mmCIF file of C-alpha atoms and ligand atoms in Angstrom:
data_model
loop_
_atom_site.group_PDB
_atom_site.id
_atom_site.type_symbol
_atom_site.label_atom_id
_atom_site.label_comp_id
_atom_site.label_asym_id
_atom_site.label_seq_id
_atom_site.Cartn_x
_atom_site.Cartn_y
_atom_site.Cartn_z
ATOM 1 C CA PRO A 39 109.167 41.031 75.702
ATOM 2 C CA ALA A 40 112.598 42.608 76.221
ATOM 3 C CA GLN A 41 113.971 44.447 73.193
ATOM 4 C CA PRO A 42 117.242 43.035 71.832
ATOM 5 C CA PRO A 43 120.152 45.470 72.280
ATOM 6 C CA SER A 44 120.292 48.142 69.568
ATOM 7 C CA ARG A 45 123.115 48.199 67.051
ATOM 8 C CA SER A 46 124.713 51.101 68.908
ATOM 9 C CA ALA A 47 124.488 49.272 72.231
ATOM 10 C CA ARG A 48 126.174 46.258 70.673
ATOM 11 C CA LEU A 49 128.960 48.406 69.225
ATOM 12 C CA ARG A 50 129.487 50.062 72.604
ATOM 13 C CA ALA A 51 129.626 46.634 74.272
ATOM 14 C CA MET A 52 132.189 45.431 71.713
ATOM 15 C CA LEU A 53 134.398 48.419 72.508
ATOM 16 C CA ALA A 54 134.091 47.784 76.253
ATOM 17 C CA ALA A 55 134.615 44.016 76.113
ATOM 18 C CA PRO A 56 137.947 42.550 77.264
ATOM 19 C CA GLU A 57 138.341 40.570 74.039
ATOM 20 C CA ILE A 58 139.237 42.097 70.686
ATOM 21 C CA SER A 59 136.516 42.586 68.015
ATOM 22 C CA PHE A 60 136.966 42.660 64.254
ATOM 23 C CA LEU A 61 135.231 45.028 61.860
ATOM 24 C CA MET A 62 135.194 44.427 58.109
ATOM 25 C CA GLU A 63 135.222 47.108 55.444
ATOM 26 C CA ALA A 64 132.214 47.507 53.203
ATOM 27 C CA HIS A 65 131.408 50.184 50.639
ATOM 28 C CA ASN A 66 127.814 49.505 49.507
ATOM 29 C CA GLY A 67 124.812 47.351 50.336
ATOM 30 C CA LEU A 68 126.219 44.224 48.685
ATOM 31 C CA SER A 69 129.628 44.279 50.362
ATOM 32 C CA ALA A 70 127.987 45.077 53.714
ATOM 33 C CA ARG A 71 125.725 42.069 53.304
ATOM 34 C CA ILE A 72 128.684 39.867 52.386
ATOM 35 C CA ALA A 73 130.671 41.037 55.432
ATOM 36 C CA GLN A 74 127.790 40.304 57.794
ATOM 37 C CA HIS A 75 127.165 36.940 56.133
ATOM 38 C CA ALA A 76 130.813 36.000 56.695
ATOM 39 C CA GLY A 77 130.227 36.480 60.420
ATOM 40 C CA PHE A 78 131.686 39.909 61.143
ATOM 41 C CA PRO A 79 129.944 41.501 64.139
ATOM 42 C CA GLY A 80 130.316 44.996 62.712
ATOM 43 C CA ILE A 81 131.130 46.961 59.575
ATOM 44 C CA TRP A 82 133.545 49.771 58.742
ATOM 45 C CA ALA A 83 132.045 52.109 56.133
ATOM 46 C CA SER A 84 135.420 53.157 54.744
ATOM 47 C CA GLY A 85 135.815 56.546 53.095
ATOM 48 C CA PHE A 86 138.575 55.173 50.893
ATOM 49 C CA ALA A 87 136.511 52.176 49.783
ATOM 50 C CA ILE A 88 133.231 54.084 49.278
ATOM 51 C CA SER A 89 135.020 56.790 47.284
ATOM 52 C CA THR A 90 136.836 54.210 45.173
ATOM 53 C CA ALA A 91 133.682 52.202 44.529
ATOM 54 C CA LEU A 92 132.069 55.391 43.217
ATOM 55 C CA GLY A 93 135.110 56.145 41.072
ATOM 56 C CA VAL A 94 136.352 59.212 42.949
ATOM 57 C CA ARG A 95 139.362 59.889 45.152
ATOM 58 C CA ASP A 96 139.584 59.660 48.926
ATOM 59 C CA SER A 97 140.178 63.409 49.088
ATOM 60 C CA ASN A 98 136.700 64.547 50.130
ATOM 61 C CA GLU A 99 135.558 64.465 46.522
ATOM 62 C CA LEU A 100 132.413 62.738 47.789
ATOM 63 C CA SER A 101 129.783 65.019 49.328
ATOM 64 C CA THR A 102 128.118 64.183 52.655
ATOM 65 C CA LYS A 103 124.860 63.588 50.777
ATOM 66 C CA GLU A 104 126.562 61.011 48.563
ATOM 67 C CA LEU A 105 128.147 59.360 51.608
ATOM 68 C CA LEU A 106 124.784 59.247 53.413
ATOM 69 C CA ASP A 107 123.039 57.740 50.376
ATOM 70 C CA THR A 108 125.596 54.919 50.287
ATOM 71 C CA VAL A 109 125.468 54.367 54.045
ATOM 72 C CA ALA A 110 121.655 54.138 53.915
ATOM 73 C CA PHE A 111 121.954 51.133 51.599
ATOM 74 C CA MET A 112 124.486 49.558 53.971
ATOM 75 C CA VAL A 113 122.187 50.007 56.971
ATOM 76 C CA ASP A 114 119.252 48.522 55.071
ATOM 77 C CA ALA A 115 121.297 45.519 53.970
ATOM 78 C CA THR A 116 122.463 44.538 57.471
ATOM 79 C CA THR A 117 121.603 44.169 61.135
ATOM 80 C CA VAL A 118 125.118 44.544 62.627
ATOM 81 C CA PRO A 119 126.539 47.862 63.890
ATOM 82 C CA ILE A 120 128.129 50.186 61.330
ATOM 83 C CA VAL A 121 130.987 52.555 62.076
ATOM 84 C CA VAL A 122 131.138 55.315 59.472
ATOM 85 C CA ASP A 123 134.420 56.909 58.469
ATOM 86 C CA GLY A 124 133.497 60.575 58.830
ATOM 87 C CA ASP A 125 136.927 61.839 57.677
ATOM 88 C CA THR A 126 137.395 65.270 59.290
ATOM 89 C CA GLY A 127 133.652 65.816 59.683
ATOM 90 C CA TYR A 128 133.381 67.691 56.362
ATOM 91 C CA GLY A 129 134.222 71.072 57.843
ATOM 92 C CA ASN A 130 134.148 72.578 61.316
ATOM 93 C CA PHE A 131 132.330 71.461 64.480
ATOM 94 C CA ASN A 132 129.016 72.539 62.995
ATOM 95 C CA ASN A 133 129.348 70.395 59.872
ATOM 96 C CA ALA A 134 130.564 67.467 62.011
ATOM 97 C CA ARG A 135 127.678 67.605 64.497
ATOM 98 C CA ARG A 136 125.134 67.817 61.667
ATOM 99 C CA LEU A 137 126.753 64.714 60.138
ATOM 100 C CA VAL A 138 126.403 62.942 63.505
ATOM 101 C CA ARG A 139 122.674 63.655 63.628
ATOM 102 C CA GLN A 140 122.190 62.549 60.021
ATOM 103 C CA LEU A 141 124.099 59.315 60.667
ATOM 104 C CA GLY A 142 122.105 58.728 63.839
ATOM 105 C CA ARG A 143 118.817 59.053 61.963
ATOM 106 C CA LEU A 144 120.035 56.451 59.453
ATOM 107 C CA GLY A 145 120.760 53.942 62.233
ATOM 108 C CA VAL A 146 124.547 54.175 62.196
ATOM 109 C CA SER A 147 126.245 53.236 65.499
ATOM 110 C CA ALA A 148 129.411 55.325 65.467
ATOM 111 C CA VAL A 149 131.385 57.899 63.540
ATOM 112 C CA CYS A 150 135.160 58.104 63.320
ATOM 113 C CA LEU A 151 136.630 61.606 62.978
ATOM 114 C CA GLU A 152 140.298 62.236 62.199
ATOM 115 C CA ASP A 153 142.372 65.196 63.369
ATOM 116 C CA LYS A 154 143.324 66.485 59.942
ATOM 117 C CA LEU A 155 142.175 69.401 57.776
ATOM 118 C CA PHE A 156 139.340 69.500 55.245
ATOM 119 C CA PRO A 157 139.767 68.462 52.455
ATOM 120 C CA LYS A 158 141.615 65.451 53.885
ATOM 121 C CA THR A 159 143.953 63.174 51.983
ATOM 122 C CA ASN A 160 144.330 59.436 52.486
ATOM 123 C CA SER A 161 146.869 58.634 55.210
ATOM 124 C CA PHE A 162 148.903 56.403 52.906
ATOM 125 C CA LEU A 163 149.568 59.149 50.348
ATOM 126 C CA GLY A 164 153.084 60.497 50.437
ATOM 127 C CA THR A 165 151.740 64.037 50.639
ATOM 128 C CA GLY A 166 152.035 66.021 53.848
ATOM 129 C CA GLN A 167 149.379 65.345 56.445
ATOM 130 C CA PRO A 168 148.728 68.655 58.188
ATOM 131 C CA LEU A 169 147.028 68.128 61.533
ATOM 132 C CA ALA A 170 144.062 70.007 62.934
ATOM 133 C CA ASP A 171 144.613 72.354 65.825
ATOM 134 C CA GLU A 172 144.234 70.221 68.946
ATOM 135 C CA ARG A 173 141.789 72.538 70.759
ATOM 136 C CA GLU A 174 139.691 72.954 67.646
ATOM 137 C CA PHE A 175 139.472 69.188 67.198
ATOM 138 C CA CYS A 176 138.525 68.757 70.867
ATOM 139 C CA GLY A 177 135.654 71.183 70.286
ATOM 140 C CA LYS A 178 134.546 69.149 67.284
ATOM 141 C CA ILE A 179 134.484 65.937 69.358
ATOM 142 C CA ARG A 180 132.552 67.688 72.141
ATOM 143 C CA ALA A 181 130.051 69.170 69.688
ATOM 144 C CA CYS A 182 129.436 65.707 68.218
ATOM 145 C CA LYS A 183 128.939 64.125 71.647
ATOM 146 C CA ASP A 184 126.541 66.917 72.595
ATOM 147 C CA SER A 185 124.531 66.410 69.379
ATOM 148 C CA GLN A 186 124.115 62.643 69.072
ATOM 149 C CA LEU A 187 120.507 61.480 69.029
ATOM 150 C CA ASP A 188 121.064 58.130 70.757
ATOM 151 C CA ALA A 189 122.923 57.832 74.069
ATOM 152 C CA GLU A 190 124.757 54.696 72.877
ATOM 153 C CA PHE A 191 126.159 56.288 69.692
ATOM 154 C CA CYS A 192 129.968 56.383 69.791
ATOM 155 C CA VAL A 193 132.380 59.033 68.563
ATOM 156 C CA VAL A 194 135.806 57.604 67.756
ATOM 157 C CA ALA A 195 138.678 60.112 67.677
ATOM 158 C CA ARG A 196 141.330 59.182 65.153
ATOM 159 C CA VAL A 197 144.845 60.348 65.955
ATOM 160 C CA GLU A 198 147.017 61.031 62.902
ATOM 161 C CA ALA A 199 150.124 62.194 64.784
ATOM 162 C CA LEU A 200 152.081 58.996 64.019
ATOM 163 C CA VAL A 201 151.051 59.086 60.339
ATOM 164 C CA SER A 202 152.268 62.678 60.070
ATOM 165 C CA GLY A 203 155.576 61.899 61.794
ATOM 166 C CA ARG A 204 154.939 63.820 65.023
ATOM 167 C CA GLY A 205 155.919 60.897 67.246
ATOM 168 C CA LEU A 206 154.553 58.971 70.195
ATOM 169 C CA THR A 207 154.531 61.807 72.739
ATOM 170 C CA GLU A 208 152.310 64.032 70.615
ATOM 171 C CA ALA A 209 150.084 61.080 69.700
ATOM 172 C CA LEU A 210 149.558 60.238 73.373
ATOM 173 C CA HIS A 211 148.986 63.870 74.300
ATOM 174 C CA ARG A 212 146.371 64.370 71.582
ATOM 175 C CA ALA A 213 144.645 61.066 72.364
ATOM 176 C CA GLU A 214 144.332 62.084 76.010
ATOM 177 C CA SER A 215 142.897 65.488 75.040
ATOM 178 C CA TYR A 216 140.341 63.851 72.749
ATOM 179 C CA ARG A 217 139.378 61.354 75.466
ATOM 180 C CA ARG A 218 138.837 64.215 77.919
ATOM 181 C CA ALA A 219 136.743 66.033 75.305
ATOM 182 C CA GLY A 220 134.391 63.049 75.285
ATOM 183 C CA ALA A 221 135.653 60.581 72.662
ATOM 184 C CA ASP A 222 134.335 57.083 73.362
ATOM 185 C CA ALA A 223 137.369 55.436 71.745
ATOM 186 C CA VAL A 224 140.707 56.398 70.207
ATOM 187 C CA PHE A 225 141.757 55.129 66.790
ATOM 188 C CA ILE A 226 145.550 55.227 66.607
ATOM 189 C CA HIS A 227 146.611 55.118 62.977
ATOM 190 C CA SER A 228 150.035 54.114 61.634
ATOM 191 C CA LYS A 229 151.532 53.462 58.226
ATOM 192 C CA GLN A 230 154.564 51.547 59.466
ATOM 193 C CA GLN A 231 154.982 47.925 58.531
ATOM 194 C CA ASP A 232 156.085 46.403 61.823
ATOM 195 C CA GLY A 233 153.269 47.578 64.110
ATOM 196 C CA ARG A 234 155.860 48.707 66.680
ATOM 197 C CA GLU A 235 154.586 52.251 67.204
ATOM 198 C CA VAL A 236 151.023 51.025 67.628
ATOM 199 C CA LEU A 237 152.134 48.489 70.249
ATOM 200 C CA ASP A 238 154.215 51.193 71.991
ATOM 201 C CA PHE A 239 151.189 53.490 71.969
ATOM 202 C CA ALA A 240 148.937 50.759 73.381
ATOM 203 C CA ARG A 241 151.385 50.064 76.210
ATOM 204 C CA GLU A 242 151.655 53.746 77.180
ATOM 205 C CA TRP A 243 147.920 54.301 76.747
ATOM 206 C CA ALA A 244 147.241 51.531 79.259
ATOM 207 C CA GLY A 245 143.536 51.186 78.613
ATOM 208 C CA ARG A 246 142.464 54.762 79.378
ATOM 209 C CA CYS A 247 139.657 54.237 76.849
ATOM 210 C CA PRO A 248 139.077 51.627 74.108
ATOM 211 C CA LEU A 249 141.694 51.557 71.335
ATOM 212 C CA VAL A 250 140.931 50.966 67.665
ATOM 213 C CA ILE A 251 143.556 50.073 65.034
ATOM 214 C CA THR A 252 143.753 49.329 61.302
ATOM 215 C CA PRO A 253 146.650 47.067 60.350
ATOM 216 C CA THR A 254 146.643 47.813 56.615
ATOM 217 C CA THR A 255 150.414 48.268 56.308
ATOM 218 C CA TYR A 256 151.373 46.151 59.340
ATOM 219 C CA HIS A 257 149.229 43.179 58.358
ATOM 220 C CA GLY A 258 152.233 40.877 58.849
ATOM 221 C CA VAL A 259 151.936 41.232 62.625
ATOM 222 C CA GLY A 260 149.693 38.550 64.106
ATOM 223 C CA VAL A 261 146.522 39.865 65.730
ATOM 224 C CA ASP A 262 147.460 38.109 68.996
ATOM 225 C CA ALA A 263 150.058 40.804 69.665
ATOM 226 C CA PHE A 264 147.398 43.512 69.465
ATOM 227 C CA GLU A 265 144.976 41.489 71.538
ATOM 228 C CA ARG A 266 147.607 41.086 74.255
ATOM 229 C CA ALA A 267 148.303 44.830 74.056
ATOM 230 C CA GLY A 268 144.663 45.470 74.950
ATOM 231 C CA VAL A 269 143.394 46.695 71.567
ATOM 232 C CA ALA A 270 139.576 46.691 71.658
ATOM 233 C CA MET A 271 138.733 46.792 67.961
ATOM 234 C CA LEU A 272 140.632 45.923 64.812
ATOM 235 C CA ILE A 273 139.393 47.137 61.433
ATOM 236 C CA TRP A 274 140.144 45.366 58.160
ATOM 237 C CA ALA A 275 139.763 48.665 56.368
ATOM 238 C CA ASN A 276 139.792 48.166 52.590
ATOM 239 C CA GLN A 277 140.130 44.512 51.587
ATOM 240 C CA ASN A 278 136.629 44.052 50.117
ATOM 241 C CA MET A 279 137.156 46.999 47.795
ATOM 242 C CA ARG A 280 140.650 45.848 46.777
ATOM 243 C CA ALA A 281 139.336 42.344 46.112
ATOM 244 C CA ALA A 282 136.556 43.799 43.972
ATOM 245 C CA VAL A 283 139.014 45.868 41.913
ATOM 246 C CA LEU A 284 141.137 42.789 41.250
ATOM 247 C CA ALA A 285 138.216 40.513 40.403
ATOM 248 C CA MET A 286 136.486 43.030 38.125
ATOM 249 C CA ARG A 287 139.713 43.848 36.329
ATOM 250 C CA GLN A 288 140.490 40.170 35.733
ATOM 251 C CA VAL A 289 137.012 39.362 34.477
ATOM 252 C CA CYS A 290 136.881 42.378 32.151
ATOM 253 C CA GLN A 291 140.303 41.590 30.706
ATOM 254 C CA SER A 292 139.438 37.936 30.173
ATOM 255 C CA ILE A 293 136.084 38.585 28.486
ATOM 256 C CA ALA A 294 137.620 41.260 26.253
ATOM 257 C CA ALA A 295 140.611 39.107 25.296
ATOM 258 C CA ASN A 296 138.648 35.890 24.705
ATOM 259 C CA ARG A 297 135.581 37.464 23.130
ATOM 260 C CA GLY A 298 133.550 35.074 25.262
ATOM 261 C CA LEU A 299 132.741 33.806 28.724
ATOM 262 C CA THR A 300 134.126 30.274 28.680
ATOM 263 C CA ALA A 301 137.278 31.204 30.579
ATOM 264 C CA VAL A 302 135.590 33.268 33.295
ATOM 265 C CA GLU A 303 132.307 31.430 33.825
ATOM 266 C CA PRO A 304 133.698 28.834 36.295
ATOM 267 C CA ALA A 305 135.079 31.642 38.472
ATOM 268 C CA LEU A 306 131.761 33.512 38.732
ATOM 269 C CA VAL A 307 128.870 33.028 41.123
ATOM 270 C CA SER A 308 125.735 31.950 39.310
ATOM 271 C CA VAL A 309 122.800 34.272 38.786
ATOM 272 C CA GLN A 310 120.790 31.872 40.986
ATOM 273 C CA GLU A 311 123.279 32.374 43.831
ATOM 274 C CA VAL A 312 122.760 36.128 43.552
ATOM 275 C CA PHE A 313 118.973 35.600 43.712
ATOM 276 C CA ASP A 314 119.433 33.433 46.805
ATOM 277 C CA PHE A 315 121.803 35.843 48.506
ATOM 278 C CA LEU A 316 119.444 38.790 48.000
ATOM 279 C CA ASP A 317 116.517 36.620 49.194
ATOM 280 C CA TYR A 318 114.273 36.860 46.148
ATOM 281 C CA ASP A 319 112.167 34.066 47.706
ATOM 282 C CA GLU A 320 111.013 36.497 50.381
ATOM 283 C CA LEU A 321 109.563 38.740 47.694
ATOM 284 C CA ASP A 322 107.698 35.808 46.132
ATOM 285 C CA ALA A 323 106.205 34.947 49.534
ATOM 286 C CA ALA A 324 105.319 38.595 50.204
ATOM 287 C CA THR A 325 103.693 38.883 46.785
ATOM 288 C CA LEU A 326 101.441 35.919 47.567
ATOM 289 C CA ARG A 327 100.551 37.419 50.922
ATOM 290 C CA TYR A 328 100.069 41.068 50.038
ATOM 291 C CA SER A 329 99.263 41.510 46.360
ATOM 292 C CA SER A 330 95.617 40.612 46.812
ATOM 293 C CA TRP A 331 94.625 40.920 50.449
ATOM 294 C CA HIS A 332 91.277 39.727 51.624
HETATM 295 C C1 SPV B 1119 139.504 54.363 55.285
HETATM 296 O O1 SPV B 1119 139.299 53.146 55.192
HETATM 297 O O2 SPV B 1119 138.973 55.196 54.551
HETATM 298 C C2 SPV B 1119 140.398 54.859 56.315
HETATM 299 C C3 SPV B 1119 141.430 53.990 56.829
HETATM 300 O O3 SPV B 1119 140.288 56.000 56.681
HETATM 301 S S1 SPV B 1119 142.879 54.315 55.976
HETATM 302 O O4 SPV B 1119 142.623 54.204 54.548
HETATM 303 O O5 SPV B 1119 143.795 53.325 56.476
HETATM 304 O O6 SPV B 1119 143.346 55.657 56.283
HETATM 305 MG MG1 MG B 1120 139.173 57.160 55.473
#
């Protein structure tokens, strides 16, 4: 029988499709499972969200080993494609291509690399955002493409020129260089609120390769505008983590203040729901089948 398309093949098809696709942020096995269960066809393993969930800053405080350990849980918990936020690749081309091979062995479908310097800082911090040398970053993209284990694996080049105030011309120039170096898609990032520069970029880019965006600050713009502009993939980049922070803070404050659970209990999922969601029944069935084979 024909094999179903691999996760990487599905991710590649989503990028190539004429309609827009939506990726949801996840930061561990549970949030990945929740995102898939809600119907998202793919997952964004966000550096910001994974760092935050582990209680460290999105400033490359996490090691690659710690990232890979988290991503392994996310792969195990799901069947949809996962795009991993690889930041700057944790060093030079050599560190980046090793990361690509490690991600490939885990079953990850794509890595996103941004044209900044290691250690990176989150794009929404007011600090300066020094950009990588363009030729050096092109070499990093090429090294990753030359090293991937699976032909369908995608390397997404993230352009930070707009975030660092370099303007549309430089953003377009860099995006074109990264495309020529082998990037399968370009992620154009922006921290404006009106989405204008992303729409301008999309118009000028004119579909040279698939475009990826993350409307964290420009969430007020309806997704139809980006769909009409030809955006291939839209990432909801951090909302699961931010929801978790809010919910955990509220529940901790309430339990501490009330010295009891009466106020929070109605707002919690039951323990039984957690058992159901993690499919404890499967383990019962497997125990019957395997614990005494004859
Ligand atoms: C992330 O989710 O870690 C990202 C996207 O890189 S952003 O935080 O918008 O820079
Ligand atoms: Mg990130």
